[in-house]
GROMACS .gro file of C-alpha atoms in nm:
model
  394
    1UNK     CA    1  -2.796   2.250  -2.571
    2UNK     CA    2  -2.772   2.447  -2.867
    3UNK     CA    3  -2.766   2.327  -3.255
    4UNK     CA    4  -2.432   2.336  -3.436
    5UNK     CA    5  -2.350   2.404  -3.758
    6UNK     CA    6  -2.124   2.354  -4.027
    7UNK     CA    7  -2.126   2.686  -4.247
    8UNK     CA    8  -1.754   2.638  -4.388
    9UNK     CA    9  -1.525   2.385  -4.462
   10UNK     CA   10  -1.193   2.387  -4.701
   11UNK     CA   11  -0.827   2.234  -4.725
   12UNK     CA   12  -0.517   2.258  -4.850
   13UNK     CA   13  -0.376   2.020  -5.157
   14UNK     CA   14  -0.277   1.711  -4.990
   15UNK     CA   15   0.044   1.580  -5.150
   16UNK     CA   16   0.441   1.650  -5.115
   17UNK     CA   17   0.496   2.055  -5.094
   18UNK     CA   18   0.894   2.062  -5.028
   19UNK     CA   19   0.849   2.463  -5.060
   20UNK     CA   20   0.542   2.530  -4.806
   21UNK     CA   21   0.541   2.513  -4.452
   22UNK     CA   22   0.290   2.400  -4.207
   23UNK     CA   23   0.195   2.773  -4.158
   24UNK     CA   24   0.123   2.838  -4.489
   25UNK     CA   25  -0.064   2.495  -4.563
   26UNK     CA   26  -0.328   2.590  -4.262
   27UNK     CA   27  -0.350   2.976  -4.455
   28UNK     CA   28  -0.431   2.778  -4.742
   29UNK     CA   29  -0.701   2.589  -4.601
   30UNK     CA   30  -0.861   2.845  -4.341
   31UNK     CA   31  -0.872   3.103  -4.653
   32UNK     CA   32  -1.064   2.818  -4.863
   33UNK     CA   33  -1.306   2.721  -4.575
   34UNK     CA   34  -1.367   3.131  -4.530
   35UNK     CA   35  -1.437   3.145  -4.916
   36UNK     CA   36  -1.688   2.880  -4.893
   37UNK     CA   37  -1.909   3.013  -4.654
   38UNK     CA   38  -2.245   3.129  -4.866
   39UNK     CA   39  -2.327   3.462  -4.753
   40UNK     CA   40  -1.966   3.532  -4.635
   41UNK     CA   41  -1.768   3.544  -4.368
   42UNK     CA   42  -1.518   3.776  -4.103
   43UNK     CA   43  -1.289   3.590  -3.960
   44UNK     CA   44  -1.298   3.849  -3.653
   45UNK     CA   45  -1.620   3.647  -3.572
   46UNK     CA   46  -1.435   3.290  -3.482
   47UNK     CA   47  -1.423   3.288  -3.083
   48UNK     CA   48  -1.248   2.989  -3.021
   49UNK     CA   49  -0.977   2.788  -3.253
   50UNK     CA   50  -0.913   2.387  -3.185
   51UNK     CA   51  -0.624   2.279  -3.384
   52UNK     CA   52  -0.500   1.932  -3.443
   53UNK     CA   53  -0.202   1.747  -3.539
   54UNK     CA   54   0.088   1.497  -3.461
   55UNK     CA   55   0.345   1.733  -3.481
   56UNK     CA   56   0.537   1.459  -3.775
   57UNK     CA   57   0.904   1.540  -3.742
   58UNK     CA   58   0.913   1.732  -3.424
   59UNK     CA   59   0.844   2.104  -3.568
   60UNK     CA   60   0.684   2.320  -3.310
   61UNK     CA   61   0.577   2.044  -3.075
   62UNK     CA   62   0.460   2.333  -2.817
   63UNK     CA   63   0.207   2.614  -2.933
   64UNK     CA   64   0.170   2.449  -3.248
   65UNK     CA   65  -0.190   2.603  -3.247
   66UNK     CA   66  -0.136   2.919  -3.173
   67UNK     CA   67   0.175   2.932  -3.458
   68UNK     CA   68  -0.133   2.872  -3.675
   69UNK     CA   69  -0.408   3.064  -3.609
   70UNK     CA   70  -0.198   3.398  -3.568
   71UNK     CA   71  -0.068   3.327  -3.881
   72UNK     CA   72  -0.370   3.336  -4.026
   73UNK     CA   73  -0.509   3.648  -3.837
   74UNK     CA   74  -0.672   3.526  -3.568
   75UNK     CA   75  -0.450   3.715  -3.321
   76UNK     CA   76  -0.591   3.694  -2.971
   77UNK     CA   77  -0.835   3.396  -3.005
   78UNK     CA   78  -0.778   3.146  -2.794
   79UNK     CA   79  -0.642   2.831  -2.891
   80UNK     CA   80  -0.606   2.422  -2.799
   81UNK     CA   81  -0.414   2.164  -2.973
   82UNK     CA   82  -0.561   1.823  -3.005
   83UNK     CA   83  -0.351   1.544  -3.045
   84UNK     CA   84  -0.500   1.160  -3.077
   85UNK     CA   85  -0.286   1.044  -3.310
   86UNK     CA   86  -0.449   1.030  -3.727
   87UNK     CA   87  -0.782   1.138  -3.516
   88UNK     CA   88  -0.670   1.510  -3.405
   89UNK     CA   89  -0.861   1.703  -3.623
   90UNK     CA   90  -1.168   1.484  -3.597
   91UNK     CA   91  -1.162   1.497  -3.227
   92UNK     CA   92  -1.072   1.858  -3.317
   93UNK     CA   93  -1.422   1.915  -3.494
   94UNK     CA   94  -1.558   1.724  -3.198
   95UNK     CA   95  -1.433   1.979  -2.956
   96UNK     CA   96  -1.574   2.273  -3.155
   97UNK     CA   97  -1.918   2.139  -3.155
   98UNK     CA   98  -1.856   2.106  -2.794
   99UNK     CA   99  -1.807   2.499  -2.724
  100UNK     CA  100  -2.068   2.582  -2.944
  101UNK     CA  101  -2.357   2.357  -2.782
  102UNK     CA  102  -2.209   2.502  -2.433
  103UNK     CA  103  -2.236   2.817  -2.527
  104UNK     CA  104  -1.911   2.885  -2.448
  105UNK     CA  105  -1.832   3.044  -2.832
  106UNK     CA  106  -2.088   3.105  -3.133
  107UNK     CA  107  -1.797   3.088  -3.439
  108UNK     CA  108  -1.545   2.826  -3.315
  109UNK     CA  109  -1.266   2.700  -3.633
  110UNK     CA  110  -1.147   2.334  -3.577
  111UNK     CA  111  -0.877   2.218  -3.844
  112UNK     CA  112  -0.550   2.046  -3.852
  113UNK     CA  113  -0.221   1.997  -4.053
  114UNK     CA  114   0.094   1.803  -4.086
  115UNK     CA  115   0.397   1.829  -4.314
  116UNK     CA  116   0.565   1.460  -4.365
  117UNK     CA  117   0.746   1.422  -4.655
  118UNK     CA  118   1.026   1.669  -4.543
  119UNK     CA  119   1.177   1.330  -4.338
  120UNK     CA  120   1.349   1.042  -4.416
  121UNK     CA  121   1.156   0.688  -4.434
  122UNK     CA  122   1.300   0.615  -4.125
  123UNK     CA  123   1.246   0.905  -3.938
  124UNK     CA  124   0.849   0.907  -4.108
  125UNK     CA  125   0.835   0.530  -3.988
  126UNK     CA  126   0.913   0.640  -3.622
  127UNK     CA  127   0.656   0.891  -3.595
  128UNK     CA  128   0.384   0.700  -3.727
  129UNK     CA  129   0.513   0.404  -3.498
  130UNK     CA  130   0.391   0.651  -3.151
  131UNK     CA  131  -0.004   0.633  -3.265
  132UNK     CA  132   0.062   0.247  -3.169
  133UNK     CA  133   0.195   0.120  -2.883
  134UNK     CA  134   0.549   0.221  -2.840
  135UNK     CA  135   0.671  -0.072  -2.539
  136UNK     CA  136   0.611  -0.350  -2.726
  137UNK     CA  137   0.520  -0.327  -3.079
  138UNK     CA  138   0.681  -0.011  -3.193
  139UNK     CA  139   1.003  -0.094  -3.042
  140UNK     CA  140   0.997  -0.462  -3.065
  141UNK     CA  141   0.991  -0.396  -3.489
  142UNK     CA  142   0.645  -0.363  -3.527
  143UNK     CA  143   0.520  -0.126  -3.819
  144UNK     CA  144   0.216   0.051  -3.875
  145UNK     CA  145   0.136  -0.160  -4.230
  146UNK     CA  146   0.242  -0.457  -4.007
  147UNK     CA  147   0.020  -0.409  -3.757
  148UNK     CA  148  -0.327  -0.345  -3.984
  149UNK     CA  149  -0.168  -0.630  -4.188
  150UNK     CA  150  -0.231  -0.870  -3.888
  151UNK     CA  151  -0.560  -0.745  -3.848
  152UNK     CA  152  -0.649  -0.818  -4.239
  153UNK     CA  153  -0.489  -1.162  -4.154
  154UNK     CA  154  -0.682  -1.239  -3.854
  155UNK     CA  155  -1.045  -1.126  -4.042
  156UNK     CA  156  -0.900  -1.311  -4.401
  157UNK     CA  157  -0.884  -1.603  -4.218
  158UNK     CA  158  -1.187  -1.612  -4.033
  159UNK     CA  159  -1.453  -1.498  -4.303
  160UNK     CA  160  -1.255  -1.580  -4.550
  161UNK     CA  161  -1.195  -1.291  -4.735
  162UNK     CA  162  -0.981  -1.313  -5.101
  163UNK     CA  163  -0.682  -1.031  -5.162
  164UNK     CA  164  -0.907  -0.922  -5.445
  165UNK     CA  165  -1.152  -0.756  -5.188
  166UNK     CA  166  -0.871  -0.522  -5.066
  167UNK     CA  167  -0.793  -0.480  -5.428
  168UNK     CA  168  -1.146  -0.335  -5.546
  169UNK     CA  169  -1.140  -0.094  -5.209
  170UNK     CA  170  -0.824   0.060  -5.362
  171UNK     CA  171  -0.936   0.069  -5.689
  172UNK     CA  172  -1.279   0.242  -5.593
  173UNK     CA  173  -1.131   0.484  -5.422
  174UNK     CA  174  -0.879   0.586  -5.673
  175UNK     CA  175  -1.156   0.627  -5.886
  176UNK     CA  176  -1.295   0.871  -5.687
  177UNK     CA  177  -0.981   1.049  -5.566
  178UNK     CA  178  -0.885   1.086  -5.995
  179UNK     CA  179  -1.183   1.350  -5.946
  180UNK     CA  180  -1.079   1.523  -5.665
  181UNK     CA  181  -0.854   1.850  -5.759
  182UNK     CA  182  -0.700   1.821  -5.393
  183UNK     CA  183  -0.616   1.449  -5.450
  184UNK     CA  184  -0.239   1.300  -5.380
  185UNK     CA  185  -0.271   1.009  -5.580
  186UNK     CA  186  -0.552   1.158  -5.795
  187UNK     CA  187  -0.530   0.858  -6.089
  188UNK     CA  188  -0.671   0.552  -6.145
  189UNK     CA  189  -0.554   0.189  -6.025
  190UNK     CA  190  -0.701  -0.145  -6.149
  191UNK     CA  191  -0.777  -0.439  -5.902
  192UNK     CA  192  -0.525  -0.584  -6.125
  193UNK     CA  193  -0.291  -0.279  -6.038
  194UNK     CA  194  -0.320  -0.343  -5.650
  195UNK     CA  195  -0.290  -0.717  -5.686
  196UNK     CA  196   0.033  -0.708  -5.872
  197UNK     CA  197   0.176  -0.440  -5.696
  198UNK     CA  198   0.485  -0.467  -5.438
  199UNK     CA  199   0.424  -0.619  -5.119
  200UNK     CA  200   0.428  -0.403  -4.847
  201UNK     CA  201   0.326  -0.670  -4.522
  202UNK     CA  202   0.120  -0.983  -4.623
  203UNK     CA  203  -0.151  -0.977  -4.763
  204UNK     CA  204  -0.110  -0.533  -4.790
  205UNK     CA  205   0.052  -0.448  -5.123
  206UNK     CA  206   0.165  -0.100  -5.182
  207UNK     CA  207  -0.204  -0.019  -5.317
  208UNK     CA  208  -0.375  -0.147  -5.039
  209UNK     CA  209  -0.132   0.166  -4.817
  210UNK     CA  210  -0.244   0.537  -4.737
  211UNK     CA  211   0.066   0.803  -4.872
  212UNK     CA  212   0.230   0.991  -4.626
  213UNK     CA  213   0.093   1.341  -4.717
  214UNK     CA  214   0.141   1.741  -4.625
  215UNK     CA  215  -0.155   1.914  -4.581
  216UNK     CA  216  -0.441   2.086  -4.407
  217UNK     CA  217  -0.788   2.143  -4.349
  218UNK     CA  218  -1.034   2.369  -4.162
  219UNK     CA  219  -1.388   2.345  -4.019
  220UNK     CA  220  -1.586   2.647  -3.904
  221UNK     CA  221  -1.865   2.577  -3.684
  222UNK     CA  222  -2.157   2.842  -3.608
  223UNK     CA  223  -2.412   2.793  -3.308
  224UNK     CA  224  -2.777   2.833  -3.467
  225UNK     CA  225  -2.777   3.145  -3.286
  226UNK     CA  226  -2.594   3.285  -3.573
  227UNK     CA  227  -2.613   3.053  -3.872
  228UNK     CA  228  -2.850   3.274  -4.021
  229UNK     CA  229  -2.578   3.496  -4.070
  230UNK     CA  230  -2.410   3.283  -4.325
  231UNK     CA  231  -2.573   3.039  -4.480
  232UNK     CA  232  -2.977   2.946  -4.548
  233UNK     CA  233  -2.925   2.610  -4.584
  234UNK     CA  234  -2.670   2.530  -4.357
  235UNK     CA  235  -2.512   2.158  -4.250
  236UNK     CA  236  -2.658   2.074  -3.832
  237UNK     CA  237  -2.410   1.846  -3.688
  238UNK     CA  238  -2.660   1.617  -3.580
  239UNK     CA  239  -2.445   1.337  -3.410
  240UNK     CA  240  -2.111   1.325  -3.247
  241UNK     CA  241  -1.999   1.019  -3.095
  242UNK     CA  242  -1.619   0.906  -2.983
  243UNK     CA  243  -1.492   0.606  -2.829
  244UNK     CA  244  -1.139   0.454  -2.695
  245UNK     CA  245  -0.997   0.117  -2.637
  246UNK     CA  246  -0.630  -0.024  -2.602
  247UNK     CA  247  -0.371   0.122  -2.803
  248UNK     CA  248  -0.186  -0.225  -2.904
  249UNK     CA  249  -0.342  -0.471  -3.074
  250UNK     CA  250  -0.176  -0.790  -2.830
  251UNK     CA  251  -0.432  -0.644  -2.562
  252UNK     CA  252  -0.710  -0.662  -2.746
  253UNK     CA  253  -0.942  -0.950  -2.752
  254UNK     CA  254  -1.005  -0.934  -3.174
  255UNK     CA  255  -0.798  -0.829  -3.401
  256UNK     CA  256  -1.070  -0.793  -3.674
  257UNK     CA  257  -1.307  -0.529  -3.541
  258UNK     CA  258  -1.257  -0.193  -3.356
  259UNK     CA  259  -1.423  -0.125  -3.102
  260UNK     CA  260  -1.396   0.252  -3.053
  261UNK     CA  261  -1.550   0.272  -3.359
  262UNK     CA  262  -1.805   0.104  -3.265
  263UNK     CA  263  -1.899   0.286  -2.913
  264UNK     CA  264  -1.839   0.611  -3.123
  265UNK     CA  265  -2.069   0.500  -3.426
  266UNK     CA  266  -2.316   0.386  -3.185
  267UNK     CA  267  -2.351   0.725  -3.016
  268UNK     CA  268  -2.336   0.947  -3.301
  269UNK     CA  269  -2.630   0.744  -3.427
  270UNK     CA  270  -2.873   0.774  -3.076
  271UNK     CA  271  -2.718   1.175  -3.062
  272UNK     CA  272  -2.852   1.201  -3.424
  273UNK     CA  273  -3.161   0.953  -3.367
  274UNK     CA  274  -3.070   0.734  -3.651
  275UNK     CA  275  -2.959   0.438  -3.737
  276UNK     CA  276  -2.690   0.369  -4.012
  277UNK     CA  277  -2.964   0.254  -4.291
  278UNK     CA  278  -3.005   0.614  -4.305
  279UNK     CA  279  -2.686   0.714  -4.389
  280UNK     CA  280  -2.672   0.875  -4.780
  281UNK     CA  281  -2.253   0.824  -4.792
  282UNK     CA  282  -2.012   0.803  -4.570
  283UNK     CA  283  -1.601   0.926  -4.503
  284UNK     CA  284  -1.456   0.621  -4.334
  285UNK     CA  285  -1.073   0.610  -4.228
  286UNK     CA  286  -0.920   0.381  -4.468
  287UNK     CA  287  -0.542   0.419  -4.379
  288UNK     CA  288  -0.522   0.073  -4.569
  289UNK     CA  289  -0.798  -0.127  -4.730
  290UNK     CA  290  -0.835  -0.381  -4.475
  291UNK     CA  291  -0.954  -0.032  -4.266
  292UNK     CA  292  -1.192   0.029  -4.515
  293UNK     CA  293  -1.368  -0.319  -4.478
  294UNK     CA  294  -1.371  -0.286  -4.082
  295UNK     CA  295  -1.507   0.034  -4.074
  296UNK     CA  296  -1.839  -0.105  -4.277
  297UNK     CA  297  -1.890  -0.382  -4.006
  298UNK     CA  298  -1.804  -0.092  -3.712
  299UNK     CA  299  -2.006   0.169  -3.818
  300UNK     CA  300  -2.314  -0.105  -3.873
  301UNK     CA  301  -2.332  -0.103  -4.251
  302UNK     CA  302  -2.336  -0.503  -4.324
  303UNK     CA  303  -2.316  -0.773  -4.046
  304UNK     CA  304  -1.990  -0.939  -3.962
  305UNK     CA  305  -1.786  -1.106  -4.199
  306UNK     CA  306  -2.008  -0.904  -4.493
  307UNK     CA  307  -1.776  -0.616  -4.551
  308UNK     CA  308  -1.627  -0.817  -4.888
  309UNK     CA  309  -1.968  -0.898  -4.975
  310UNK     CA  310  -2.091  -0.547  -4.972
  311UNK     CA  311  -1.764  -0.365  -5.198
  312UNK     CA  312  -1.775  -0.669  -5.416
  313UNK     CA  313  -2.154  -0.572  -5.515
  314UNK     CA  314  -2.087  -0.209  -5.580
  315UNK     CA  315  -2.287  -0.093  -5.292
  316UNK     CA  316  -2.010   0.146  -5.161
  317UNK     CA  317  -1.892   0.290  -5.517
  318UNK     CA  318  -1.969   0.695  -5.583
  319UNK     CA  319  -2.333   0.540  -5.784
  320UNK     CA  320  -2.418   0.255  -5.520
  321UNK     CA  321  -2.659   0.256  -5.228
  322UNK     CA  322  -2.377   0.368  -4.986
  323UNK     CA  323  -2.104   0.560  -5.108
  324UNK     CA  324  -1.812   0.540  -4.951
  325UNK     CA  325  -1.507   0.774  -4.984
  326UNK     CA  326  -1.629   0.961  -5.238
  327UNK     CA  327  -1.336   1.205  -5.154
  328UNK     CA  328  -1.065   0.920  -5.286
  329UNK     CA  329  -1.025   0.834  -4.898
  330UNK     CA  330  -0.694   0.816  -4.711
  331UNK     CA  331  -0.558   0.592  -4.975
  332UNK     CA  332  -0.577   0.849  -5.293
  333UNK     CA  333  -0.712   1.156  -5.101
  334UNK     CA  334  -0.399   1.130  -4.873
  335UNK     CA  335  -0.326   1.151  -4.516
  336UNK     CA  336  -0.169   1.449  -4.383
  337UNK     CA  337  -0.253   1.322  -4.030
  338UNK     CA  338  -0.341   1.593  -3.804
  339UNK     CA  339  -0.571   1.715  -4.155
  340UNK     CA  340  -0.725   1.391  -4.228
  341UNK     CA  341  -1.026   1.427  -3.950
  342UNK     CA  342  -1.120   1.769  -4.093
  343UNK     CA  343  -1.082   1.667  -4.469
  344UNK     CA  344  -1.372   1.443  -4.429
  345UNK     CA  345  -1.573   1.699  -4.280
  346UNK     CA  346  -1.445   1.895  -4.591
  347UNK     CA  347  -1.602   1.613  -4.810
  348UNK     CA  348  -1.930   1.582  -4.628
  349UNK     CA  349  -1.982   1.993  -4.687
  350UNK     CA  350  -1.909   1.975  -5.067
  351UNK     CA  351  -2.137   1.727  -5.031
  352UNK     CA  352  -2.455   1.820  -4.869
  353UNK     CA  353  -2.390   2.184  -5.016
  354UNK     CA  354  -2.410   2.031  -5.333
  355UNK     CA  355  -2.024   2.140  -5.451
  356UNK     CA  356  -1.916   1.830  -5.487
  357UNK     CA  357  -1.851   1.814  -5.875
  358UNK     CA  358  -1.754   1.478  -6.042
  359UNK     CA  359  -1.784   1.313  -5.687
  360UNK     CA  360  -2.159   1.432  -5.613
  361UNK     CA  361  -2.429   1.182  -5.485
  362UNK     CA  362  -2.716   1.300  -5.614
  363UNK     CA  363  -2.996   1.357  -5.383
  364UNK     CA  364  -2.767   1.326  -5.041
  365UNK     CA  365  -2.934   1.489  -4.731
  366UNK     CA  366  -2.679   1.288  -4.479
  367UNK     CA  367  -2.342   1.200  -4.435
  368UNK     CA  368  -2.119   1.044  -4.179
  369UNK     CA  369  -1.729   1.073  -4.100
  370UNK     CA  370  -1.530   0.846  -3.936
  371UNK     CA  371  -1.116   0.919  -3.792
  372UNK     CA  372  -0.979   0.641  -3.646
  373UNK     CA  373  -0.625   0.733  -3.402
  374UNK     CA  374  -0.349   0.462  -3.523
  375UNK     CA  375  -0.490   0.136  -3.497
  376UNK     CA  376  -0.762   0.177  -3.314
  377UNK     CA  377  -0.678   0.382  -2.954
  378UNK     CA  378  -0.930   0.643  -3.037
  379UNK     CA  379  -1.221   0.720  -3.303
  380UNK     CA  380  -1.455   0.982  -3.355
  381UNK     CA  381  -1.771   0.983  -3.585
  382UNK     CA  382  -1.992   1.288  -3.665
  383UNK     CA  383  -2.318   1.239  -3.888
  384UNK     CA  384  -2.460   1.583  -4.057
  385UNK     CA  385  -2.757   1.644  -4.235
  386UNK     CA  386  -2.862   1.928  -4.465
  387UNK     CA  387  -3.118   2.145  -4.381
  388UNK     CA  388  -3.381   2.392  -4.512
  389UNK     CA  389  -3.377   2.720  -4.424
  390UNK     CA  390  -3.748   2.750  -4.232
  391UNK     CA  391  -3.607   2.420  -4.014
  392UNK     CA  392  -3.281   2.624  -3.890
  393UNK     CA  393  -3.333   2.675  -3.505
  394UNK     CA  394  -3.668   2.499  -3.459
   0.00000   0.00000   0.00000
């Protein structure tokens, strides 16, 4: 199959926009990701559109791609919604690479949005309550903090992890996200900060939570066929890998890993032919710390029970051995959810293309995502590596 690439990548503000509209959040970010291609780029030459999002609130729950893309001009090209919960743009991204390694397109633009803050708490509680399991958690009082909350007490108790750990994840990646112009919560927080704050469901304090966010980001993936055509060093996708398990947590065996992660990490790494010691920094789904800390055990970056060990030393901050979140993450970032998948991909392109700012990692040649669907139903990891122009299409 053919090489993909990633030739363009941009997004919206995340935050609280009471005067934009999901329309004009995805022209925001399809206009930015157009802007950043290198050598330029006609948007009469995307084939193919995958669009993903929840659909938060119930606004255009049918066609909700199309709505987008012929807003933006794209008139004609045809279009599928993804929806897997926070993972629909990643799985989004996932299903562009897809028609381009077919051969079924050569330009195909994956993306997402959602618009959240225009509901009430209660009404934003429900629909973040159908990414879990509606039967008997959702309905049976169950929250979405309550239900990562049991997972951070299950893996607390057995490795004996302190609060504090959860703390420095927050504060890390508010450190990062204070440098990020796209950034909800772009400021700093202390450990001390996240420790003292409000309790949101033991041991999760209000730090230790994602925002609900508006948003949206875009993708646009080029087959090496034409990658020439806009960029000399472009970003391969060299790995995809996805996985799925149970949607609710009481039919799972262990509440402190996730295992969709895991099958998805595993085969992005053998599609890439790496393993994750090779891995420059990383976009992990960190709707709430505890996230965070699973994801480095998941995606193979410590052993079990070592996540604590590894934020605690510094390895994952923007000047450790493994950056992680260098975008601010979920937590300070935001999480717009049908955006959030294609944000990271956003991150790993400023990255590797060296556009990064404040946040770059110097010398970074690969990068990995990671979009986890509620807590844990579905997950989707893509690793992408920079490359030199003689090495396109060999």
């Amino acid at each position: 199959m053919r090489d993909a690439y990633v030739v363009g990548a941009g997004q919206s503000d995340f935050g609280a926009f009471p005067d934009e509209s999901y329309r004009s959040l995805f022209r925001t970010a399809f206009e930015a990701a157009v802007a950043s291609v290198p050598k330029g780029f006609d948007p009469a030459a995307v084939d193919e559109a995958v669009v993903g999002t929840l659909g938060v609130g119930g606004r255009q729950l049918g066609l909700s791609g199309p709505a987008v893309t012929e807003h933006v001009g794209l008139g004609g090209v045809p279009c599928t919604r993804v929806e897997n919960a926070c993972a629909a743009s990643g799985f989004a991204v996932r299903q562009a690479v897809q028609a381009v390694r077919s051969g079924m397109a050569d330009v195909v633009l994956a993306g997402g949005f959602e618009v959240m803050t225009d509901a009430s708490a209660d009404a934003t509680k429900y629909w973040l309550g159908v990414s879990g399991e509606t039967e008997w958690e959702r309905l049976s009082g169950t929250t979405f903090a309550g239900t990562y909350a049991q997972m951070a007490g299950v893996y607390a108790d057995r490795y004996d992890l302190p609060r504090e750990r959860l703390s420095q994840v927050a504060a890390k990646n508010h450190e990062n996200g204070a440098k990020n112009p796209h950034a909800q919560l772009g400021f700093e927080c202390s450990v001390e900060d996240a420790e003292s704050a409000p309790v949101v469901a033991d041991p999760l304090t209000l730090y230790h939570c994602c925002p609900t966010s508006d948003g949206a980001a875009c993708v646009l993936v080029a087959s090496e066929d034409v990658v020439a055509e806009y960029a000399d060093e472009p970003i391969r996708i060299a790995g995809v890998g996805a996985g799925s398990d149970r949607v609710g947590l009481f039919q799972r065996e262990d509440l402190a890993r996730i295992p969709a992660s895991e099958r998805a990490a595993e085969r992005a790494y053998e599609a890439a032919r790496i393993g994750p010691d090779e891995i420059d920094f990383a976009e992990v789904h960190d709707c709430f710390a505890i996230a965070e800390l699973l994801a480095y055990e998941d995606l193979g970056f410590c052993e079990r029970g070592e996540a604590g060990d590894l934020v605690a030393a510094g390895a994952t901050e923007r000047g450790g051995d493994l950056p992680v979140n260098t975008s601010g993450g979920l937590k300070s970032k935001g999480h717009p959810i049908g955006a959030t998948g294609a944000g990271q991909v956003v991150e790993a392109f400023e990255q590797l293309s060296g556009t990064a700012g404040e946040r770059q990692v110097a010398g970074a040649t690969r990068g990995l995502t990671h979009n986890v669907g509620g807590s844990g139903g579905a997950a989707v990891v893509h690793v992408f590596e920079r490359e030199e122009s003689e090495e396109v299409g060999a």
